[in-house]
PDB file of C-alpha atoms in Angstrom:
ATOM      1  CA  MET A   1    -147.987  26.786  10.140  1.00 82.00           C
ATOM      2  CA  SER A   2    -144.793  28.498   8.990  1.00 95.00           C
ATOM      3  CA  LEU A   3    -141.685  28.842  11.161  1.00 98.00           C
ATOM      4  CA  ARG A   4    -140.288  32.374  11.348  1.00 98.00           C
ATOM      5  CA  LEU A   5    -136.601  32.813  12.106  1.00 98.00           C
ATOM      6  CA  ALA A   6    -134.145  35.653  12.353  1.00 98.00           C
ATOM      7  CA  GLN A   7    -130.399  35.240  11.904  1.00 99.00           C
ATOM      8  CA  ILE A   8    -127.886  37.627  13.446  1.00 99.00           C
ATOM      9  CA  THR A   9    -124.231  36.882  12.985  1.00 99.00           C
ATOM     10  CA  ASP A  10    -120.673  38.130  13.499  1.00 98.00           C
ATOM     11  CA  CYS A  11    -121.469  40.576  16.291  1.00 98.00           C
ATOM     12  CA  HIS A  12    -117.785  40.833  17.322  1.00 98.00           C
ATOM     13  CA  LEU A  13    -118.588  42.320  20.711  1.00 98.00           C
ATOM     14  CA  GLN A  14    -115.479  43.616  22.432  1.00 98.00           C
ATOM     15  CA  ALA A  15    -114.613  43.043  26.088  1.00 97.00           C
ATOM     16  CA  ASP A  16    -115.096  46.779  26.598  1.00 97.00           C
ATOM     17  CA  ALA A  17    -118.313  48.009  25.018  1.00 96.00           C
ATOM     18  CA  LEU A  18    -116.618  51.322  24.250  1.00 95.00           C
ATOM     19  CA  THR A  19    -113.937  49.688  22.090  1.00 97.00           C
ATOM     20  CA  PHE A  20    -114.782  49.923  18.398  1.00 97.00           C
ATOM     21  CA  TYR A  21    -114.510  46.981  15.998  1.00 97.00           C
ATOM     22  CA  LYS A  22    -113.080  47.994  12.612  1.00 96.00           C
ATOM     23  CA  GLY A  23    -114.321  51.533  13.044  1.00 95.00           C
ATOM     24  CA  VAL A  24    -117.854  50.809  14.289  1.00 96.00           C
ATOM     25  CA  ASP A  25    -119.626  50.509  17.626  1.00 97.00           C
ATOM     26  CA  ALA A  26    -120.438  46.791  17.532  1.00 98.00           C
ATOM     27  CA  ASP A  27    -122.657  46.961  20.618  1.00 98.00           C
ATOM     28  CA  ALA A  28    -124.711  49.823  19.222  1.00 98.00           C
ATOM     29  CA  HIS A  29    -125.144  48.059  15.886  1.00 98.00           C
ATOM     30  CA  LEU A  30    -126.317  44.880  17.604  1.00 98.00           C
ATOM     31  CA  ASP A  31    -128.730  46.882  19.757  1.00 98.00           C
ATOM     32  CA  GLN A  32    -130.037  48.436  16.549  1.00 98.00           C
ATOM     33  CA  CYS A  33    -130.697  45.000  15.036  1.00 98.00           C
ATOM     34  CA  LEU A  34    -132.464  43.732  18.159  1.00 98.00           C
ATOM     35  CA  SER A  35    -134.561  46.868  18.386  1.00 98.00           C
ATOM     36  CA  TRP A  36    -135.587  46.541  14.737  1.00 98.00           C
ATOM     37  CA  LEU A  37    -136.600  42.916  15.325  1.00 97.00           C
ATOM     38  CA  HIS A  38    -138.653  43.864  18.369  1.00 96.00           C
ATOM     39  CA  ASN A  39    -140.523  46.597  16.525  1.00 96.00           C
ATOM     40  CA  ASN A  40    -140.892  45.161  13.041  1.00 97.00           C
ATOM     41  CA  ALA A  41    -140.823  41.366  12.910  1.00 96.00           C
ATOM     42  CA  LYS A  42    -142.698  38.396  14.329  1.00 96.00           C
ATOM     43  CA  VAL A  43    -140.055  35.816  15.158  1.00 97.00           C
ATOM     44  CA  ASP A  44    -140.263  32.286  16.590  1.00 98.00           C
ATOM     45  CA  LEU A  45    -136.512  31.749  16.933  1.00 98.00           C
ATOM     46  CA  LEU A  46    -133.270  33.728  16.708  1.00 98.00           C
ATOM     47  CA  MET A  47    -130.100  32.083  15.410  1.00 98.00           C
ATOM     48  CA  LEU A  48    -126.818  33.739  16.434  1.00 99.00           C
ATOM     49  CA  THR A  49    -124.327  32.157  14.059  1.00 98.00           C
ATOM     50  CA  GLY A  50    -120.935  32.804  15.552  1.00 98.00           C
ATOM     51  CA  ASP A  51    -118.188  35.345  16.179  1.00 98.00           C
ATOM     52  CA  LEU A  52    -120.452  36.742  18.853  1.00 98.00           C
ATOM     53  CA  SER A  53    -117.431  38.070  20.752  1.00 98.00           C
ATOM     54  CA  HIS A  54    -114.290  39.163  18.964  1.00 96.00           C
ATOM     55  CA  PHE A  55    -111.905  37.714  21.537  1.00 95.00           C
ATOM     56  CA  GLY A  56    -114.113  35.134  23.247  1.00 97.00           C
ATOM     57  CA  SER A  57    -114.580  37.468  26.178  1.00 96.00           C
ATOM     58  CA  GLU A  58    -116.771  36.346  29.077  1.00 98.00           C
ATOM     59  CA  VAL A  59    -117.843  39.899  29.832  1.00 98.00           C
ATOM     60  CA  ALA A  60    -118.891  40.332  26.191  1.00 98.00           C
ATOM     61  CA  TYR A  61    -120.984  37.151  26.351  1.00 98.00           C
ATOM     62  CA  GLN A  62    -122.567  38.338  29.591  1.00 98.00           C
ATOM     63  CA  ARG A  63    -123.443  41.617  27.907  1.00 98.00           C
ATOM     64  CA  LEU A  64    -124.956  39.703  24.973  1.00 98.00           C
ATOM     65  CA  LYS A  65    -126.993  37.543  27.353  1.00 98.00           C
ATOM     66  CA  GLN A  66    -128.382  40.690  28.960  1.00 98.00           C
ATOM     67  CA  LYS A  67    -129.296  42.157  25.567  1.00 98.00           C
ATOM     68  CA  LEU A  68    -131.244  38.990  24.721  1.00 98.00           C
ATOM     69  CA  SER A  69    -132.931  38.631  28.099  1.00 97.00           C
ATOM     70  CA  SER A  70    -136.065  40.564  27.147  1.00 93.00           C
ATOM     71  CA  LEU A  71    -136.783  38.498  24.030  1.00 96.00           C
ATOM     72  CA  THR A  72    -139.794  36.202  24.256  1.00 95.00           C
ATOM     73  CA  TYR A  73    -138.471  33.520  21.872  1.00 97.00           C
ATOM     74  CA  PRO A  74    -135.494  31.129  22.040  1.00 98.00           C
ATOM     75  CA  CYS A  75    -132.031  32.319  20.997  1.00 98.00           C
ATOM     76  CA  ILE A  76    -129.588  29.690  19.753  1.00 98.00           C
ATOM     77  CA  TRP A  77    -125.883  30.513  20.191  1.00 98.00           C
ATOM     78  CA  LEU A  78    -123.294  29.156  17.744  1.00 98.00           C
ATOM     79  CA  ALA A  79    -119.543  29.551  18.016  1.00 98.00           C
ATOM     80  CA  GLY A  80    -117.278  31.028  15.343  1.00 98.00           C
ATOM     81  CA  ASN A  81    -113.532  31.209  14.947  1.00 98.00           C
ATOM     82  CA  HIS A  82    -113.284  34.294  17.169  1.00 98.00           C
ATOM     83  CA  ASP A  83    -115.300  32.697  19.980  1.00 98.00           C
ATOM     84  CA  ASN A  84    -114.269  30.677  23.024  1.00 98.00           C
ATOM     85  CA  CYS A  85    -116.560  27.642  23.064  1.00 98.00           C
ATOM     86  CA  GLY A  86    -116.060  26.838  26.736  1.00 98.00           C
ATOM     87  CA  ILE A  87    -116.758  30.358  27.949  1.00 98.00           C
ATOM     88  CA  MET A  88    -119.702  30.743  25.576  1.00 98.00           C
ATOM     89  CA  GLN A  89    -121.190  27.477  26.779  1.00 98.00           C
ATOM     90  CA  GLY A  90    -120.812  28.554  30.395  1.00 98.00           C
ATOM     91  CA  VAL A  91    -122.592  31.856  29.827  1.00 98.00           C
ATOM     92  CA  SER A  92    -125.291  30.678  27.422  1.00 98.00           C
ATOM     93  CA  GLY A  93    -125.963  27.314  29.055  1.00 98.00           C
ATOM     94  CA  GLN A  94    -126.075  25.778  25.580  1.00 98.00           C
ATOM     95  CA  ALA A  95    -124.040  22.854  24.217  1.00 98.00           C
ATOM     96  CA  VAL A  96    -122.340  24.955  21.565  1.00 98.00           C
ATOM     97  CA  GLN A  97    -119.725  22.315  20.715  1.00 98.00           C
ATOM     98  CA  GLN A  98    -122.292  19.620  19.959  1.00 98.00           C
ATOM     99  CA  LEU A  99    -124.570  18.932  17.033  1.00 98.00           C
ATOM    100  CA  ARG A 100    -128.060  20.083  17.975  1.00 98.00           C
ATOM    101  CA  VAL A 101    -131.356  19.047  16.376  1.00 98.00           C
ATOM    102  CA  LEU A 102    -134.470  21.206  16.736  1.00 98.00           C
ATOM    103  CA  ASP A 103    -137.621  19.576  15.387  1.00 98.00           C
ATOM    104  CA  TYR A 104    -140.704  21.624  14.604  1.00 97.00           C
ATOM    105  CA  GLU A 105    -144.027  20.661  13.029  1.00 95.00           C
ATOM    106  CA  HIS A 106    -142.874  20.987   9.423  1.00 97.00           C
ATOM    107  CA  TRP A 107    -139.074  21.452   9.631  1.00 98.00           C
ATOM    108  CA  ARG A 108    -135.934  20.118  11.270  1.00 98.00           C
ATOM    109  CA  LEU A 109    -133.165  22.589  12.143  1.00 98.00           C
ATOM    110  CA  VAL A 110    -129.651  21.181  12.506  1.00 98.00           C
ATOM    111  CA  VAL A 111    -127.058  23.305  14.299  1.00 99.00           C
ATOM    112  CA  LEU A 112    -123.373  22.456  13.728  1.00 98.00           C
ATOM    113  CA  ASN A 113    -120.109  23.489  15.343  1.00 98.00           C
ATOM    114  CA  THR A 114    -117.429  24.411  12.780  1.00 98.00           C
ATOM    115  CA  THR A 115    -114.621  25.418  15.153  1.00 98.00           C
ATOM    116  CA  ALA A 116    -112.739  22.100  15.067  1.00 98.00           C
ATOM    117  CA  ASN A 117    -109.201  21.973  13.657  1.00 96.00           C
ATOM    118  CA  ALA A 118    -108.853  25.749  13.616  1.00 95.00           C
ATOM    119  CA  ASP A 119    -105.875  26.918  11.582  1.00 94.00           C
ATOM    120  CA  GLY A 120    -105.319  30.161  13.489  1.00 94.00           C
ATOM    121  CA  ASN A 121    -106.140  32.260  10.437  1.00 95.00           C
ATOM    122  CA  GLY A 122    -109.918  32.017  10.568  1.00 97.00           C
ATOM    123  CA  ALA A 123    -110.741  28.647   9.049  1.00 97.00           C
ATOM    124  CA  GLY A 124    -112.485  25.893  10.983  1.00 98.00           C
ATOM    125  CA  SER A 125    -113.981  22.472  10.347  1.00 98.00           C
ATOM    126  CA  ILE A 126    -116.693  20.100  11.436  1.00 98.00           C
ATOM    127  CA  ALA A 127    -115.118  17.430  13.656  1.00 98.00           C
ATOM    128  CA  SER A 128    -115.107  13.950  12.129  1.00 98.00           C
ATOM    129  CA  ALA A 129    -117.340  12.567  14.895  1.00 98.00           C
ATOM    130  CA  GLN A 130    -119.865  15.358  14.326  1.00 98.00           C
ATOM    131  CA  MET A 131    -119.781  14.781  10.576  1.00 98.00           C
ATOM    132  CA  GLU A 132    -120.684  11.145  11.208  1.00 98.00           C
ATOM    133  CA  GLU A 133    -123.415  12.238  13.605  1.00 98.00           C
ATOM    134  CA  LEU A 134    -124.776  14.569  10.917  1.00 98.00           C
ATOM    135  CA  LYS A 135    -124.866  11.651   8.488  1.00 98.00           C
ATOM    136  CA  GLN A 136    -126.905   9.623  10.970  1.00 98.00           C
ATOM    137  CA  VAL A 137    -129.312  12.506  11.600  1.00 98.00           C
ATOM    138  CA  LEU A 138    -129.925  12.912   7.872  1.00 97.00           C
ATOM    139  CA  GLU A 139    -130.521   9.177   7.460  1.00 96.00           C
ATOM    140  CA  ASP A 140    -132.964   8.652  10.324  1.00 95.00           C
ATOM    141  CA  ASP A 141    -136.699   8.041   9.950  1.00 93.00           C
ATOM    142  CA  SER A 142    -137.726  11.681  10.024  1.00 93.00           C
ATOM    143  CA  GLN A 143    -139.287  12.974   6.828  1.00 94.00           C
ATOM    144  CA  LEU A 144    -138.961  16.627   7.796  1.00 97.00           C
ATOM    145  CA  PRO A 145    -137.110  18.975   5.428  1.00 98.00           C
ATOM    146  CA  VAL A 146    -133.838  20.149   6.920  1.00 98.00           C
ATOM    147  CA  CYS A 147    -132.245  23.563   7.328  1.00 98.00           C
ATOM    148  CA  VAL A 148    -128.614  23.571   8.535  1.00 98.00           C
ATOM    149  CA  PHE A 149    -127.022  26.422  10.495  1.00 99.00           C
ATOM    150  CA  MET A 150    -123.281  26.881  11.089  1.00 98.00           C
ATOM    151  CA  HIS A 151    -120.655  29.607  11.230  1.00 98.00           C
ATOM    152  CA  HIS A 152    -118.207  28.912   8.386  1.00 98.00           C
ATOM    153  CA  ASN A 153    -119.264  28.963   4.745  1.00 98.00           C
ATOM    154  CA  SER A 154    -118.974  25.735   2.792  1.00 98.00           C
ATOM    155  CA  MET A 155    -119.265  27.508  -0.576  1.00 98.00           C
ATOM    156  CA  PRO A 156    -116.584  29.905  -1.848  1.00 98.00           C
ATOM    157  CA  VAL A 157    -117.627  33.531  -2.210  1.00 97.00           C
ATOM    158  CA  ASP A 158    -115.131  34.369  -4.981  1.00 96.00           C
ATOM    159  CA  SER A 159    -112.916  36.400  -2.668  1.00 96.00           C
ATOM    160  CA  MET A 160    -109.180  35.715  -2.837  1.00 96.00           C
ATOM    161  CA  TRP A 161    -108.573  36.444   0.846  1.00 97.00           C
ATOM    162  CA  GLN A 162    -111.788  34.924   2.247  1.00 97.00           C
ATOM    163  CA  ASP A 163    -112.033  31.641   0.373  1.00 98.00           C
ATOM    164  CA  PRO A 164    -108.889  30.155   2.022  1.00 97.00           C
ATOM    165  CA  ILE A 165    -110.535  30.542   5.454  1.00 98.00           C
ATOM    166  CA  MET A 166    -113.896  28.912   4.700  1.00 98.00           C
ATOM    167  CA  LEU A 167    -114.990  25.538   6.097  1.00 98.00           C
ATOM    168  CA  GLY A 168    -111.922  23.316   6.105  1.00 98.00           C
ATOM    169  CA  ASN A 169    -113.773  20.133   5.144  1.00 98.00           C
ATOM    170  CA  ALA A 170    -116.273  21.829   2.845  1.00 98.00           C
ATOM    171  CA  GLN A 171    -115.963  19.214   0.102  1.00 98.00           C
ATOM    172  CA  GLN A 172    -116.937  16.406   2.470  1.00 98.00           C
ATOM    173  CA  PHE A 173    -119.807  18.406   3.973  1.00 98.00           C
ATOM    174  CA  ASN A 174    -121.171  19.529   0.603  1.00 98.00           C
ATOM    175  CA  ALA A 175    -121.079  15.982  -0.746  1.00 98.00           C
ATOM    176  CA  LEU A 176    -122.908  14.699   2.327  1.00 98.00           C
ATOM    177  CA  VAL A 177    -125.777  17.201   2.222  1.00 98.00           C
ATOM    178  CA  ALA A 178    -126.069  17.011  -1.580  1.00 98.00           C
ATOM    179  CA  ALA A 179    -126.802  13.301  -1.237  1.00 97.00           C
ATOM    180  CA  LYS A 180    -129.690  13.950   1.162  1.00 97.00           C
ATOM    181  CA  PRO A 181    -132.754  15.400  -0.635  1.00 96.00           C
ATOM    182  CA  ARG A 182    -134.285  16.460   2.691  1.00 97.00           C
ATOM    183  CA  VAL A 183    -131.633  19.195   3.076  1.00 98.00           C
ATOM    184  CA  LYS A 184    -133.149  22.347   1.618  1.00 98.00           C
ATOM    185  CA  ALA A 185    -130.865  25.121   2.913  1.00 98.00           C
ATOM    186  CA  VAL A 186    -127.516  25.756   4.595  1.00 98.00           C
ATOM    187  CA  LEU A 187    -127.076  29.090   6.403  1.00 98.00           C
ATOM    188  CA  CYS A 188    -123.853  30.551   7.721  1.00 98.00           C
ATOM    189  CA  GLY A 189    -122.151  33.750   8.800  1.00 98.00           C
ATOM    190  CA  HIS A 190    -118.378  34.365   8.765  1.00 98.00           C
ATOM    191  CA  VAL A 191    -118.108  36.251   5.457  1.00 98.00           C
ATOM    192  CA  HIS A 192    -119.770  39.531   6.556  1.00 98.00           C
ATOM    193  CA  GLN A 193    -121.774  39.787   3.336  1.00 98.00           C
ATOM    194  CA  ASN A 194    -124.942  38.587   1.675  1.00 98.00           C
ATOM    195  CA  PHE A 195    -124.510  35.395  -0.323  1.00 98.00           C
ATOM    196  CA  ASP A 196    -127.249  33.366  -2.012  1.00 98.00           C
ATOM    197  CA  ARG A 197    -126.459  30.446  -4.316  1.00 98.00           C
ATOM    198  CA  VAL A 198    -128.489  27.386  -5.271  1.00 98.00           C
ATOM    199  CA  VAL A 199    -126.445  24.254  -5.904  1.00 98.00           C
ATOM    200  CA  GLY A 200    -128.500  21.221  -6.831  1.00 97.00           C
ATOM    201  CA  ASN A 201    -131.499  21.199  -4.502  1.00 95.00           C
ATOM    202  CA  ILE A 202    -129.841  23.205  -1.739  1.00 98.00           C
ATOM    203  CA  ARG A 203    -129.850  26.951  -1.175  1.00 98.00           C
ATOM    204  CA  PHE A 204    -126.598  28.170   0.408  1.00 98.00           C
ATOM    205  CA  LEU A 205    -127.011  31.465   2.262  1.00 98.00           C
ATOM    206  CA  ALA A 206    -124.604  33.740   4.119  1.00 98.00           C
ATOM    207  CA  THR A 207    -125.751  36.751   6.089  1.00 98.00           C
ATOM    208  CA  PRO A 208    -124.288  40.221   6.640  1.00 98.00           C
ATOM    209  CA  SER A 209    -122.743  41.034  10.000  1.00 98.00           C
ATOM    210  CA  SER A 210    -124.549  42.928  12.732  1.00 98.00           C
ATOM    211  CA  ALA A 211    -121.304  44.896  13.114  1.00 98.00           C
ATOM    212  CA  VAL A 212    -119.503  45.716   9.854  1.00 98.00           C
ATOM    213  CA  GLN A 213    -119.564  44.469   6.256  1.00 98.00           C
ATOM    214  CA  PHE A 214    -116.680  43.227   4.111  1.00 98.00           C
ATOM    215  CA  THR A 215    -116.440  44.221   0.463  1.00 97.00           C
ATOM    216  CA  CYS A 216    -117.267  41.346  -1.867  1.00 96.00           C
ATOM    217  CA  LYS A 217    -114.871  39.698  -4.315  1.00 96.00           C
ATOM    218  CA  GLN A 218    -111.629  41.286  -3.150  1.00 96.00           C
ATOM    219  CA  ASP A 219    -107.997  40.199  -3.341  1.00 96.00           C
ATOM    220  CA  LYS A 220    -107.306  41.825   0.034  1.00 96.00           C
ATOM    221  CA  PHE A 221    -109.395  42.630   3.092  1.00 96.00           C
ATOM    222  CA  LYS A 222    -111.578  45.730   2.713  1.00 97.00           C
ATOM    223  CA  VAL A 223    -114.474  47.127   4.747  1.00 96.00           C
ATOM    224  CA  GLU A 224    -117.666  48.287   3.031  1.00 95.00           C
ATOM    225  CA  GLU A 225    -117.790  51.647   4.790  1.00 92.00           C
ATOM    226  CA  ASP A 226    -121.173  52.753   3.426  1.00 93.00           C
ATOM    227  CA  LEU A 227    -123.105  49.767   4.752  1.00 96.00           C
ATOM    228  CA  GLY A 228    -124.559  49.510   8.238  1.00 97.00           C
ATOM    229  CA  PRO A 229    -125.583  46.370  10.135  1.00 98.00           C
ATOM    230  CA  GLY A 230    -127.631  43.614   8.581  1.00 98.00           C
ATOM    231  CA  LEU A 231    -129.658  40.572   9.572  1.00 98.00           C
ATOM    232  CA  ARG A 232    -131.642  37.862   7.811  1.00 98.00           C
ATOM    233  CA  LEU A 233    -135.316  36.983   8.108  1.00 98.00           C
ATOM    234  CA  LEU A 234    -136.331  33.480   7.111  1.00 98.00           C
ATOM    235  CA  THR A 235    -139.768  31.895   6.799  1.00 98.00           C
ATOM    236  CA  LEU A 236    -139.875  28.113   6.536  1.00 98.00           C
ATOM    237  CA  GLU A 237    -143.128  26.957   5.000  1.00 97.00           C
ATOM    238  CA  GLN A 238    -144.845  23.604   4.962  1.00 95.00           C
ATOM    239  CA  GLY A 239    -143.629  21.359   2.144  1.00 93.00           C
ATOM    240  CA  GLY A 240    -139.990  22.407   2.324  1.00 96.00           C
ATOM    241  CA  HIS A 241    -140.405  25.883   0.855  1.00 96.00           C
ATOM    242  CA  LEU A 242    -138.522  28.847   2.270  1.00 97.00           C
ATOM    243  CA  ASN A 243    -138.604  32.590   1.838  1.00 98.00           C
ATOM    244  CA  THR A 244    -135.860  34.888   3.010  1.00 98.00           C
ATOM    245  CA  LYS A 245    -134.692  38.475   2.847  1.00 98.00           C
ATOM    246  CA  ILE A 246    -131.892  40.640   4.166  1.00 98.00           C
ATOM    247  CA  GLN A 247    -132.768  43.595   6.336  1.00 98.00           C
ATOM    248  CA  ARG A 248    -130.144  46.349   6.271  1.00 98.00           C
ATOM    249  CA  LEU A 249    -130.057  49.180   8.789  1.00 98.00           C
ATOM    250  CA  PRO A 250    -128.312  52.580   8.768  1.00 95.00           C
ATOM    251  CA  ARG A 251    -124.731  52.719   9.960  1.00 88.00           C
ATOM    252  CA  ILE A 252    -124.325  54.521  13.272  1.00 83.00           C
TER     253      ILE A 252
END
């Protein structure tokens, strides 16, 4: 039986729901994504891959928790560089700073925290202890294919201003997963754009923001004003095969 996932990322909810984020109503755009999921998709699990609040606001996390409360499937919270891990963990009740392993019948999902060693400009890393833990997880006796979720991108997106703030220890991470044939995909957020690149046996995917999109391949920051919110749908099939698509919605 296939495993059906949705990924929503970079919600950037403000402390005050009436405060816009880069010219858009981030709450309304997230509501739009959740409504679309409810009405149009069969989902077993929702991954929320970081920057869920723009300033790590407790009231924003509480508002997010309320928005998710009617969903009938699990929602996994990840932290991004704009989040406050401690506050998020308190509200969500999830160990957002730890490596988490979710085993299903035909797949293993590995959830990483990439907020270690933050540089203050947006970059973050996987802590050395968690990198070692990841190595052990990928070397255990499980034969399940692996899909990794995290906030920061480990592959450059050919953007002069974004590539310096990707995963700080990307080279180490990429070398580790490349050496493990069970790893089939790595999914992230952070870049506010669709990204899909196959390197070796691994498919590296980044997903548009539920709030606002960034223009691809730019020297300086620029918002893609014509694009509304986006989310990713992912179907993990038996045998290590995956299918995925981006769902874009109208800008409010």
